[in-house]
Tab-separated table of C-alpha atoms in Angstrom:
chain	number	residue	atom	x	y	z
G	142	MET	CA	22.357	75.394	26.626
G	143	LYS	CA	20.951	73.586	29.463
G	144	ARG	CA	18.121	76.203	29.683
G	145	ILE	CA	17.438	75.560	25.892
G	146	VAL	CA	16.672	71.763	26.658
G	147	LYS	CA	14.804	72.524	29.665
G	148	ARG	CA	12.830	74.669	27.927
G	149	SER	CA	12.224	72.378	24.843
G	150	GLY	CA	11.520	69.548	27.090
G	151	ALA	CA	8.771	71.395	28.644
G	152	VAL	CA	7.124	72.558	25.428
G	153	LEU	CA	7.236	69.185	24.377
G	154	LEU	CA	5.463	67.903	27.650
G	155	ALA	CA	2.770	70.958	27.103
G	156	ILE	CA	2.007	69.786	23.683
G	157	CYS	CA	1.926	66.240	24.423
G	158	LEU	CA	-0.569	66.917	27.528
G	159	VAL	CA	-2.852	69.138	25.160
G	160	MET	CA	-2.771	66.445	22.320
G	161	SER	CA	-3.772	63.902	24.610
G	162	VAL	CA	-6.708	65.976	26.020
G	163	PRO	CA	-8.718	65.421	22.730
G	164	MET	CA	-7.901	62.183	22.191
G	165	GLY	CA	-9.068	60.973	25.685
G	166	PHE	CA	-12.355	62.327	25.133
G	167	ALA	CA	-12.689	61.107	21.409
G	168	SER	CA	-12.044	57.402	22.863
G	169	ASP	CA	-14.874	57.905	25.635
G	170	ALA	CA	-17.342	59.127	23.239
G	171	GLU	CA	-20.076	57.001	22.093
G	172	PRO	CA	-20.514	55.584	18.842
G	173	GLU	CA	-23.343	56.935	16.902
G	174	ASN	CA	-25.402	53.505	17.545
G	175	GLY	CA	-24.923	54.046	21.281
G	176	GLY	CA	-22.426	51.571	21.558
G	177	TYR	CA	-24.177	48.597	20.315
G	178	THR	CA	-22.321	46.475	17.840
G	179	ILE	CA	-24.274	42.958	17.991
G	180	ASP	CA	-27.390	43.465	15.901
G	181	THR	CA	-28.643	39.907	15.788
G	182	PRO	CA	-30.461	38.249	18.438
G	183	TYR	CA	-28.794	35.952	20.873
G	184	GLN	CA	-28.668	31.975	20.063
G	185	TYR	CA	-29.450	30.416	23.275
G	186	PRO	CA	-27.155	27.517	23.744
G	187	ILE	CA	-30.474	24.953	24.835
G	188	THR	CA	-33.945	25.178	23.474
G	189	PRO	CA	-36.711	23.204	23.886
G	190	GLY	CA	-37.706	19.792	21.951
G	191	THR	CA	-33.487	19.240	21.799
G	192	ASP	CA	-31.789	16.236	23.258
G	193	GLU	CA	-29.611	18.661	25.256
G	194	TRP	CA	-32.600	20.380	26.620
G	195	LYS	CA	-34.278	16.861	27.646
G	196	ALA	CA	-30.892	15.801	29.141
G	197	ILE	CA	-31.279	18.589	31.798
G	198	LEU	CA	-34.199	17.863	34.301
G	199	ASP	CA	-32.990	20.812	36.593
G	200	HIS	CA	-35.490	23.852	35.672
G	201	GLY	CA	-33.014	26.076	37.338
G	202	LYS	CA	-29.900	24.897	35.701
G	203	LYS	CA	-31.769	25.534	32.386
G	204	ILE	CA	-32.765	29.092	33.320
G	205	GLU	CA	-29.219	29.515	34.170
G	206	MET	CA	-28.196	28.407	30.735
G	207	CYS	CA	-30.328	30.628	28.980
G	208	GLN	CA	-28.924	33.851	30.203
G	209	ILE	CA	-27.532	36.060	28.087
G	210	PRO	CA	-23.550	36.614	28.463
G	211	GLU	CA	-22.758	39.678	30.497
G	212	ASP	CA	-20.162	40.440	28.089
G	213	ILE	CA	-22.767	40.360	25.094
G	214	LEU	CA	-25.486	41.794	26.899
G	215	PRO	CA	-24.619	45.386	26.714
G	216	LEU	CA	-23.600	45.110	23.432
G	217	MET	CA	-26.743	44.086	21.877
G	218	THR	CA	-29.076	46.898	19.926
G	219	THR	CA	-32.269	47.010	21.324
G	220	GLN	CA	-34.036	45.459	18.566
G	221	ALA	CA	-31.927	42.287	18.594
G	222	LEU	CA	-32.232	42.296	22.635
G	223	ALA	CA	-36.221	42.702	21.872
G	224	LYS	CA	-36.193	39.800	19.220
G	225	THR	CA	-33.783	37.805	21.889
G	226	VAL	CA	-36.471	38.286	24.769
G	227	VAL	CA	-39.326	37.383	22.766
G	228	ALA	CA	-37.256	33.951	22.088
G	229	TYR	CA	-36.405	33.134	25.565
G	230	PRO	CA	-37.684	29.772	26.214
G	231	PHE	CA	-39.021	30.531	29.524
G	232	LEU	CA	-41.455	33.622	28.612
G	233	VAL	CA	-44.041	30.698	29.055
G	234	ASP	CA	-43.559	30.845	32.643
G	235	MET	CA	-45.321	33.958	32.605
G	236	TYR	CA	-48.285	32.300	32.581
G	237	ALA	CA	-47.973	29.831	35.291
G	238	TRP	CA	-48.957	31.931	38.162
G	239	ASP	CA	-51.793	33.509	39.659
G	240	SER	CA	-51.617	36.436	37.225
G	241	THR	CA	-49.325	37.278	34.180
G	242	SER	CA	-48.274	40.322	36.307
G	243	ILE	CA	-46.816	38.240	39.110
G	244	GLY	CA	-45.531	35.833	36.098
G	245	TYR	CA	-44.046	38.946	34.264
G	246	GLY	CA	-42.089	39.705	37.564
G	247	VAL	CA	-40.789	36.285	38.161
G	248	VAL	CA	-39.656	36.076	34.514
G	249	SER	CA	-38.432	39.755	34.903
G	250	LEU	CA	-36.546	38.483	38.008
G	251	THR	CA	-34.817	35.868	36.575
G	252	PHE	CA	-33.837	36.652	33.141
G	253	ASN	CA	-31.208	39.228	32.385
G	254	GLY	CA	-32.469	39.785	29.074
G	255	LEU	CA	-35.608	41.138	30.173
G	256	GLN	CA	-34.004	42.951	32.769
G	257	GLU	CA	-31.681	45.130	30.339
G	258	LEU	CA	-34.780	45.348	28.029
G	259	GLU	CA	-36.299	47.192	30.918
G	260	ARG	CA	-33.659	49.421	31.638
G	261	ARG	CA	-33.407	50.557	28.006
G	262	PRO	CA	-34.695	53.822	27.209
G	263	ASP	CA	-35.993	52.807	24.105
G	264	GLY	CA	-37.142	48.768	25.110
G	265	LEU	CA	-40.592	49.688	25.004
G	266	SER	CA	-40.596	51.267	21.370
G	267	ALA	CA	-38.535	48.249	20.156
G	268	LEU	CA	-41.212	45.679	21.173
G	269	GLU	CA	-44.008	47.726	20.011
G	270	ALA	CA	-41.907	48.055	16.558
G	271	LEU	CA	-41.632	44.135	16.792
G	272	ARG	CA	-45.090	43.633	17.156
G	273	GLN	CA	-45.750	46.135	14.096
G	274	GLN	CA	-43.325	44.051	11.862
G	275	GLU	CA	-45.211	40.434	13.020
G	276	ALA	CA	-48.952	41.978	12.624
G	277	GLY	CA	-50.611	39.500	10.590
G	278	ALA	CA	-48.449	36.517	10.794
G	279	SER	CA	-51.098	34.000	11.470
G	280	ASP	CA	-48.529	31.319	12.665
G	281	GLU	CA	-47.127	33.617	15.393
G	282	PHE	CA	-49.534	33.270	18.008
G	283	LEU	CA	-47.252	32.733	21.014
G	284	LEU	CA	-45.361	35.555	19.991
G	285	SER	CA	-47.962	37.679	19.349
G	286	LEU	CA	-49.255	36.986	22.835
G	287	TYR	CA	-45.466	37.445	24.469
G	288	LEU	CA	-45.265	40.604	22.847
G	289	ASN	CA	-48.672	41.831	23.757
G	290	THR	CA	-48.137	40.636	27.596
G	291	ILE	CA	-44.624	42.451	27.940
G	292	ILE	CA	-45.435	45.380	26.364
G	293	GLY	CA	-48.404	45.757	28.524
G	294	GLU	CA	-46.567	44.606	31.708
G	295	MET	CA	-43.921	47.352	30.711
G	296	LYS	CA	-46.362	50.475	30.371
G	297	ALA	CA	-48.081	49.510	33.613
G	298	ARG	CA	-44.405	49.579	35.336
G	299	GLU	CA	-44.253	53.079	33.598
G	300	GLU	CA	-47.220	54.530	35.477
G	301	PRO	CA	-46.419	56.606	38.404
G	302	SER	CA	-48.128	54.048	40.737
G	303	GLY	CA	-45.618	51.272	39.700
G	304	GLY	CA	-48.587	49.551	38.111
G	305	SER	CA	-48.133	45.507	38.496
G	306	ALA	CA	-44.519	45.845	39.475
G	307	ARG	CA	-45.769	46.903	43.064
G	308	ALA	CA	-48.004	43.892	42.928
G	309	THR	CA	-45.151	41.652	42.032
G	310	GLU	CA	-42.830	43.237	45.074
G	311	VAL	CA	-45.812	42.968	47.422
G	312	TYR	CA	-46.444	39.144	46.442
G	313	ALA	CA	-42.874	38.512	46.164
G	314	HIS	CA	-42.557	39.109	49.880
G	315	THR	CA	-45.797	37.773	51.110
G	316	PRO	CA	-44.837	34.973	53.498
G	317	GLY	CA	-45.561	31.435	51.973
G	318	SER	CA	-45.764	33.103	48.558
G	319	PRO	CA	-44.115	30.591	45.291
G	320	MET	CA	-42.076	33.928	44.637
G	321	GLU	CA	-40.273	33.842	48.136
G	322	SER	CA	-38.226	31.359	47.252
G	323	LEU	CA	-37.633	30.654	43.579
G	324	LYS	CA	-35.325	27.823	44.214
G	325	GLY	CA	-37.046	24.739	43.072
G	326	TYR	CA	-39.822	26.427	41.031
G	327	GLU	CA	-40.407	24.245	38.041
G	328	PRO	CA	-43.618	24.727	36.440
G	329	PHE	CA	-42.439	23.613	33.010
G	330	ASN	CA	-39.576	21.496	31.965
C-alpha cells in the first residue's frame, strides 16, 4: 500500500512538473503587440504657457518633471512614444546650441523618451509614418521642423561612422564646453 501511495505521489509530481513547463513558457511569451499596452501619447504634467510652468523657474526641474515615468515608458507603443517625443516641451532646446546635432545630443542625453525611441528598432519608421501623417498640415510648422531634425539625426547616428553622435560625444568631453556640465543649463524658460 505504501508503495502505491509513493508511486502515485511521484506520478502526480511528474504530471505537475510537466504541466508547469508549458505554462512557464506561455507566461514569458510576448503578446503580439510586442508587450506594448499603452497606445496613447503621454500627457506631460506641465506644459509651456500654464501657471504651473511659469511657477517653476528652474529649467532642470522642468526637464525632470517632463520625463516619462519609467513604469510607463516600456509599455508605450512606438507610435505613441513618437507622438510623445515630438510633443516634448524642450525639443526647442535642439536649436539653442552651436548645431542641431549637438542640440539633439543634449536633448537625447536629458530626455528618457528620446532615448527609448532611439533604442526601438521601429523608432525611425514610427517617426517617418508620423511625418507622413502630418504632411501638408500648414499649421504644424514646428512639428514638421522637429520631425525632420529628429529623423535626420537618428539616420545620421545609424551610419557606420557614428555620424553626429560622435560629434556630440567629442563636444561633450571638450573642456569648457557647455555640455561638460548641463547643470544650470537654461536656454529657454
